Amino acid sequence: MATETTGETAEEPTPGCTDGLAYDVFGRDCPSRDALRHITDRWGSLTLGALLDGTFRFNELRRRVAGVSEKMLAQTLHALERDGLVHREAQQTNPPRVDYALTPLGDQIARQLRLLIDLVEDRMPQVLQAREHYDAQRTAE
């Protein structure tokens, strides 16, 4: 049920969300946490990043996201499709053809994710140096 405040419609808090916010990823049972998990887990982020390059068939996408199993890619695509980030289009051909592409929402999220991916790749020399330093300290202890 919505309430009227200063001319805007305010949603009632979602069960499990905190601080009176409609959605709060820090709330234990907030559904935004599941969506964030689907986006940021290893295969979700790599799949979204790959789909920024265009539409892919399942096996093309599996080759692009090196290391993902068929089962994990299928589960990942299902979760991302359910969240409205990926569009699955089955074509009635022989053999059947299924294409995967980002939805407008998925494209928006994947572009932000790509910024993070680019930042991580650009900063890998510092990350590797930090790892070496950390490991050297642990070895010396």
Coordinates of N, CA and C in Angstrom, one line a residue:
M1 N 0.8 -1.2 0.0 CA 0.0 0.0 0.0 C 0.9 1.2 0.0
A2 N 0.6 2.2 -0.9 CA 1.4 3.4 -1.0 C 0.7 4.5 -0.2
T3 N 1.6 5.4 0.3 CA 1.1 6.6 1.1 C 1.5 7.8 0.3
E4 N 0.8 8.9 0.5 CA 1.0 10.1 -0.2 C 1.9 11.0 0.7
T5 N 3.1 11.5 0.2 CA 3.9 12.4 0.9 C 4.5 13.4 -0.1
T6 N 4.2 14.7 0.2 CA 4.6 15.8 -0.7 C 4.5 15.6 -2.1
G7 N 3.3 15.0 -2.5 CA 3.1 14.8 -3.9 C 3.7 13.6 -4.5
E8 N 4.5 12.8 -3.8 CA 5.2 11.7 -4.3 C 4.6 10.4 -3.7
T9 N 4.6 9.3 -4.4 CA 4.1 8.1 -3.8 C 5.3 7.4 -3.2
A10 N 5.1 7.0 -1.9 CA 6.1 6.3 -1.1 C 5.7 4.9 -0.9
E11 N 6.5 3.9 -1.3 CA 6.2 2.5 -1.1 C 6.4 2.1 0.4
E12 N 5.6 1.2 0.8 CA 5.8 0.7 2.2 C 7.0 -0.1 2.2
P13 N 7.7 -0.2 3.3 CA 9.0 -1.0 3.3 C 8.7 -2.4 3.0
T14 N 9.7 -3.0 2.3 CA 9.6 -4.4 1.9 C 10.0 -5.2 3.2
P15 N 9.2 -6.3 3.5 CA 9.6 -7.1 4.6 C 11.1 -7.5 4.5
G16 N 11.8 -7.4 5.6 CA 13.2 -7.8 5.7 C 14.1 -6.6 5.4
C17 N 13.6 -5.5 4.9 CA 14.4 -4.4 4.6 C 14.4 -3.5 5.8
T18 N 15.5 -2.7 6.0 CA 15.6 -1.9 7.2 C 15.5 -0.4 7.0
D19 N 15.5 0.3 8.1 CA 15.5 1.7 8.2 C 14.4 2.4 7.4
G20 N 13.2 1.7 7.2 CA 12.1 2.3 6.5 C 12.3 2.5 5.0
L21 N 13.4 2.0 4.5 CA 13.6 2.1 3.0 C 12.8 1.0 2.3
A22 N 12.4 1.3 1.1 CA 11.7 0.3 0.3 C 12.6 -0.9 0.1
Y23 N 13.9 -0.7 -0.2 CA 14.8 -1.8 -0.4 C 16.2 -1.3 0.2
D24 N 16.8 -2.2 0.9 CA 18.0 -2.0 1.6 C 18.9 -3.3 1.5
V25 N 19.9 -3.3 0.7 CA 20.7 -4.5 0.5 C 21.3 -4.9 1.8
F26 N 21.4 -4.1 2.8 CA 22.0 -4.5 4.0 C 21.1 -5.2 5.0
G27 N 19.8 -5.2 4.6 CA 18.8 -5.9 5.4 C 18.9 -7.4 5.0
R28 N 18.9 -8.2 6.1 CA 19.2 -9.7 5.9 C 18.2 -10.3 4.9
D29 N 16.9 -10.0 4.9 CA 15.9 -10.6 4.1 C 15.4 -9.8 2.9
C30 N 16.1 -8.7 2.7 CA 15.7 -7.8 1.6 C 16.0 -8.5 0.2
P31 N 15.0 -8.5 -0.7 CA 15.2 -9.2 -2.0 C 16.3 -8.5 -2.8
S32 N 16.6 -7.3 -2.5 CA 17.7 -6.6 -3.3 C 19.0 -7.4 -3.1
R33 N 19.2 -8.0 -1.9 CA 20.4 -8.8 -1.7 C 20.6 -9.9 -2.6
D34 N 19.5 -10.6 -2.9 CA 19.5 -11.7 -3.9 C 19.9 -11.2 -5.3
A35 N 19.3 -10.1 -5.7 CA 19.6 -9.5 -7.0 C 21.1 -9.1 -7.1
L36 N 21.6 -8.5 -6.0 CA 23.0 -8.1 -6.0 C 23.9 -9.3 -6.1
R37 N 23.5 -10.4 -5.4 CA 24.3 -11.6 -5.4 C 24.3 -12.2 -6.9
H38 N 23.2 -12.2 -7.5 CA 23.1 -12.7 -8.9 C 24.0 -11.9 -9.8
I39 N 24.1 -10.6 -9.6 CA 24.9 -9.7 -10.4 C 26.4 -9.8 -10.1
T40 N 26.7 -9.9 -8.9 CA 28.1 -9.8 -8.5 C 28.8 -11.2 -8.2
D41 N 28.1 -12.3 -8.3 CA 28.9 -13.5 -8.1 C 29.7 -13.7 -9.3
R42 N 30.7 -14.6 -9.2 CA 31.7 -14.8 -10.2 C 31.0 -14.9 -11.6
W43 N 30.1 -15.9 -11.8 CA 29.6 -16.1 -13.1 C 28.6 -15.1 -13.5
G44 N 27.8 -14.5 -12.6 CA 26.9 -13.4 -13.0 C 27.6 -12.2 -13.5
S45 N 28.6 -11.8 -12.9 CA 29.4 -10.6 -13.3 C 30.1 -10.8 -14.7
L46 N 30.7 -12.0 -14.8 CA 31.3 -12.3 -16.1 C 30.3 -12.5 -17.2
T47 N 29.2 -13.1 -16.9 CA 28.2 -13.2 -18.0 C 27.6 -11.9 -18.4
L48 N 27.3 -11.0 -17.4 CA 26.8 -9.7 -17.8 C 27.8 -8.9 -18.6
G49 N 29.1 -9.0 -18.1 CA 30.2 -8.3 -18.8 C 30.3 -8.8 -20.3
A50 N 30.2 -10.1 -20.5 CA 30.3 -10.7 -21.8 C 29.2 -10.2 -22.7
L51 N 28.0 -10.2 -22.1 CA 26.8 -9.8 -22.9 C 26.8 -8.4 -23.3
L52 N 27.7 -7.6 -22.7 CA 27.8 -6.2 -23.2 C 28.4 -6.2 -24.6
D53 N 29.0 -7.2 -25.0 CA 29.6 -7.3 -26.4 C 28.6 -7.7 -27.4
G54 N 27.4 -8.1 -27.0 CA 26.3 -8.4 -28.0 C 25.5 -9.6 -27.6
T55 N 24.8 -10.1 -28.5 CA 23.9 -11.3 -28.4 C 24.7 -12.5 -28.6
F56 N 24.5 -13.5 -27.7 CA 25.3 -14.8 -27.9 C 24.3 -16.0 -27.8
R57 N 24.7 -17.0 -28.5 CA 24.1 -18.3 -28.3 C 24.7 -18.9 -27.0
F58 N 24.1 -19.9 -26.5 CA 24.6 -20.5 -25.2 C 26.0 -20.9 -25.3
N59 N 26.4 -21.7 -26.3 CA 27.8 -22.2 -26.4 C 28.8 -21.1 -26.7
E60 N 28.4 -20.1 -27.4 CA 29.2 -19.0 -27.7 C 29.5 -18.3 -26.4
L61 N 28.5 -18.1 -25.6 CA 28.6 -17.4 -24.3 C 29.5 -18.3 -23.4
R62 N 29.3 -19.6 -23.4 CA 30.1 -20.5 -22.6 C 31.6 -20.4 -22.9
R63 N 31.9 -20.3 -24.2 CA 33.3 -20.1 -24.6 C 33.8 -18.8 -24.2
R64 N 33.0 -17.7 -24.3 CA 33.4 -16.4 -23.9 C 33.7 -16.3 -22.4
V65 N 32.9 -16.9 -21.6 CA 33.1 -16.9 -20.2 C 33.9 -18.2 -19.8
A66 N 35.2 -18.2 -20.1 CA 36.0 -19.4 -20.0 C 36.0 -19.9 -18.5
G67 N 35.8 -21.2 -18.4 CA 35.8 -21.9 -17.1 C 34.5 -22.2 -16.5
V68 N 33.4 -21.6 -17.1 CA 32.1 -21.8 -16.5 C 31.5 -23.2 -17.0
S69 N 31.0 -23.9 -16.2 CA 30.4 -25.2 -16.6 C 29.0 -24.9 -17.3
E70 N 28.6 -25.9 -18.0 CA 27.3 -25.8 -18.7 C 26.2 -25.6 -17.6
K71 N 26.2 -26.3 -16.6 CA 25.2 -26.2 -15.5 C 25.2 -24.9 -14.8
M72 N 26.4 -24.3 -14.5 CA 26.5 -23.0 -13.8 C 26.1 -21.9 -14.8
L73 N 26.4 -22.0 -16.0 CA 26.0 -21.0 -17.0 C 24.4 -21.0 -17.1
A74 N 23.9 -22.2 -17.2 CA 22.4 -22.3 -17.3 C 21.7 -21.7 -16.1
Q75 N 22.3 -22.0 -14.9 CA 21.7 -21.5 -13.6 C 21.9 -19.9 -13.6
T76 N 23.0 -19.5 -14.0 CA 23.3 -18.0 -14.0 C 22.3 -17.3 -14.9
L77 N 22.2 -17.8 -16.1 CA 21.3 -17.2 -17.1 C 19.9 -17.2 -16.6
H78 N 19.5 -18.3 -16.0 CA 18.1 -18.3 -15.5 C 17.9 -17.3 -14.4
A79 N 18.8 -17.1 -13.5 CA 18.7 -16.1 -12.4 C 18.7 -14.7 -13.0
L80 N 19.6 -14.4 -13.9 CA 19.6 -13.1 -14.5 C 18.4 -12.8 -15.4
E81 N 17.8 -13.8 -16.0 CA 16.6 -13.6 -16.8 C 15.4 -13.4 -15.8
R82 N 15.4 -14.1 -14.7 CA 14.3 -13.9 -13.7 C 14.4 -12.5 -13.1
D83 N 15.6 -12.0 -13.0 CA 15.8 -10.7 -12.4 C 15.5 -9.6 -13.5
G84 N 15.3 -10.0 -14.7 CA 15.0 -9.0 -15.7 C 16.2 -8.4 -16.4
L85 N 17.4 -9.0 -16.2 CA 18.6 -8.5 -16.8 C 19.0 -9.1 -18.1
V86 N 18.5 -10.3 -18.4 CA 18.9 -11.0 -19.6 C 17.6 -11.4 -20.3
H87 N 17.6 -11.3 -21.6 CA 16.5 -11.7 -22.4 C 16.9 -13.0 -23.2
R88 N 16.0 -14.0 -23.0 CA 16.3 -15.3 -23.7 C 15.3 -15.4 -24.9
E89 N 15.8 -15.6 -26.1 CA 14.9 -15.7 -27.2 C 15.1 -17.0 -27.9
A90 N 14.1 -17.9 -27.8 CA 14.2 -19.2 -28.5 C 13.6 -19.1 -29.9
Q91 N 14.3 -19.5 -30.9 CA 13.8 -19.4 -32.2 C 13.4 -20.8 -32.7
Q92 N 12.3 -20.9 -33.3 CA 11.8 -22.2 -33.8 C 12.5 -22.7 -35.1
T93 N 13.7 -23.1 -34.9 CA 14.5 -23.6 -36.1 C 14.9 -25.0 -35.8
N94 N 15.4 -25.7 -36.8 CA 15.9 -27.0 -36.6 C 17.4 -27.1 -37.0
P95 N 18.2 -27.2 -36.0 CA 18.0 -27.4 -34.6 C 17.5 -26.1 -33.9
P96 N 16.9 -26.2 -32.7 CA 16.5 -25.0 -32.1 C 17.6 -24.1 -31.8
R97 N 17.4 -22.8 -31.8 CA 18.4 -21.8 -31.5 C 17.9 -20.9 -30.4
V98 N 18.7 -20.6 -29.4 CA 18.4 -19.8 -28.3 C 19.5 -18.7 -28.2
D99 N 19.1 -17.5 -28.2 CA 20.0 -16.3 -28.1 C 19.7 -15.6 -26.8
Y100 N 20.8 -15.1 -26.2 CA 20.8 -14.4 -25.0 C 21.3 -13.0 -25.2
A101 N 20.6 -12.0 -24.7 CA 21.0 -10.6 -24.8 C 20.6 -9.8 -23.5
L102 N 21.3 -8.7 -23.3 CA 20.9 -7.9 -22.1 C 19.6 -7.2 -22.4
T103 N 18.8 -7.0 -21.4 CA 17.6 -6.1 -21.4 C 18.1 -4.7 -21.2
P104 N 17.3 -3.7 -21.4 CA 17.7 -2.3 -21.1 C 18.2 -2.2 -19.6
L105 N 17.5 -2.8 -18.7 CA 18.0 -2.8 -17.3 C 19.3 -3.5 -17.2
G106 N 19.5 -4.7 -17.8 CA 20.7 -5.4 -17.7 C 21.9 -4.7 -18.4
D107 N 21.6 -4.0 -19.4 CA 22.6 -3.1 -20.1 C 23.1 -2.0 -19.1
Q108 N 22.1 -1.4 -18.5 CA 22.5 -0.3 -17.5 C 23.4 -0.9 -16.4
I109 N 23.0 -2.0 -15.8 CA 23.8 -2.6 -14.7 C 25.1 -3.1 -15.3
A110 N 25.1 -3.7 -16.4 CA 26.4 -4.3 -17.0 C 27.4 -3.2 -17.3
R111 N 26.9 -2.0 -17.7 CA 27.8 -0.9 -18.0 C 28.5 -0.4 -16.7
Q112 N 27.8 -0.4 -15.6 CA 28.4 0.0 -14.3 C 29.4 -1.1 -13.9
L113 N 29.0 -2.3 -14.1 CA 29.8 -3.4 -13.7 C 31.1 -3.4 -14.6
R114 N 31.0 -3.1 -15.8 CA 32.2 -3.0 -16.7 C 33.2 -2.0 -16.2
L115 N 32.7 -0.8 -15.7 CA 33.6 0.2 -15.1 C 34.4 -0.5 -13.9
L116 N 33.7 -1.3 -13.1 CA 34.5 -2.0 -12.0 C 35.4 -3.0 -12.6
I117 N 35.0 -3.7 -13.6 CA 36.0 -4.7 -14.2 C 37.2 -4.0 -14.8
D118 N 36.9 -2.9 -15.5 CA 38.1 -2.1 -16.1 C 39.0 -1.6 -15.0
L119 N 38.4 -1.1 -13.9 CA 39.2 -0.6 -12.8 C 40.1 -1.7 -12.2
V120 N 39.5 -2.9 -11.9 CA 40.2 -4.0 -11.4 C 41.4 -4.4 -12.3
E121 N 41.1 -4.5 -13.6 CA 42.1 -4.9 -14.6 C 43.2 -3.8 -14.6
D122 N 42.9 -2.6 -14.6 CA 43.9 -1.5 -14.6 C 44.7 -1.5 -13.3
R123 N 44.2 -1.9 -12.2 CA 44.9 -1.8 -10.9 C 45.5 -3.2 -10.5
M124 N 45.6 -4.1 -11.4 CA 46.1 -5.4 -11.1 C 47.6 -5.4 -10.7
P125 N 48.4 -4.5 -11.2 CA 49.8 -4.4 -10.7 C 49.9 -4.1 -9.2
Q126 N 49.0 -3.2 -8.8 CA 49.0 -2.8 -7.3 C 48.4 -4.0 -6.5
V127 N 47.4 -4.7 -7.0 CA 46.9 -5.8 -6.3 C 47.9 -6.9 -6.2
L128 N 48.6 -7.2 -7.3 CA 49.7 -8.3 -7.2 C 50.8 -7.9 -6.2
Q129 N 51.2 -6.6 -6.2 CA 52.2 -6.1 -5.3 C 51.7 -6.2 -3.9
A130 N 50.5 -5.9 -3.6 CA 49.9 -6.0 -2.3 C 49.9 -7.5 -1.8
R131 N 49.6 -8.4 -2.7 CA 49.5 -9.8 -2.4 C 50.9 -10.3 -2.0
E132 N 51.9 -9.9 -2.8 CA 53.3 -10.3 -2.6 C 53.7 -9.8 -1.2
H133 N 53.4 -8.5 -0.9 CA 53.8 -7.9 0.4 C 53.1 -8.7 1.5
Y134 N 51.8 -9.0 1.4 CA 51.1 -9.7 2.4 C 51.7 -11.1 2.6
D135 N 51.9 -11.8 1.5 CA 52.5 -13.2 1.6 C 53.8 -13.2 2.3
A136 N 54.6 -12.2 1.9 CA 56.0 -12.1 2.5 C 55.9 -11.8 4.0
Q137 N 55.0 -11.0 4.4 CA 54.8 -10.7 5.9 C 54.4 -12.0 6.6
R138 N 53.5 -12.8 6.0 CA 53.0 -14.0 6.6 C 54.1 -15.1 6.7
T139 N 54.9 -15.1 5.7 CA 56.0 -16.1 5.6 C 57.0 -15.7 6.7
A140 N 57.3 -14.5 6.9 CA 58.3 -14.0 7.9 C 57.8 -14.2 9.3
E141 N 56.5 -14.4 9.6 CA 56.0 -14.5 10.9 C 56.3 -15.9 11.5

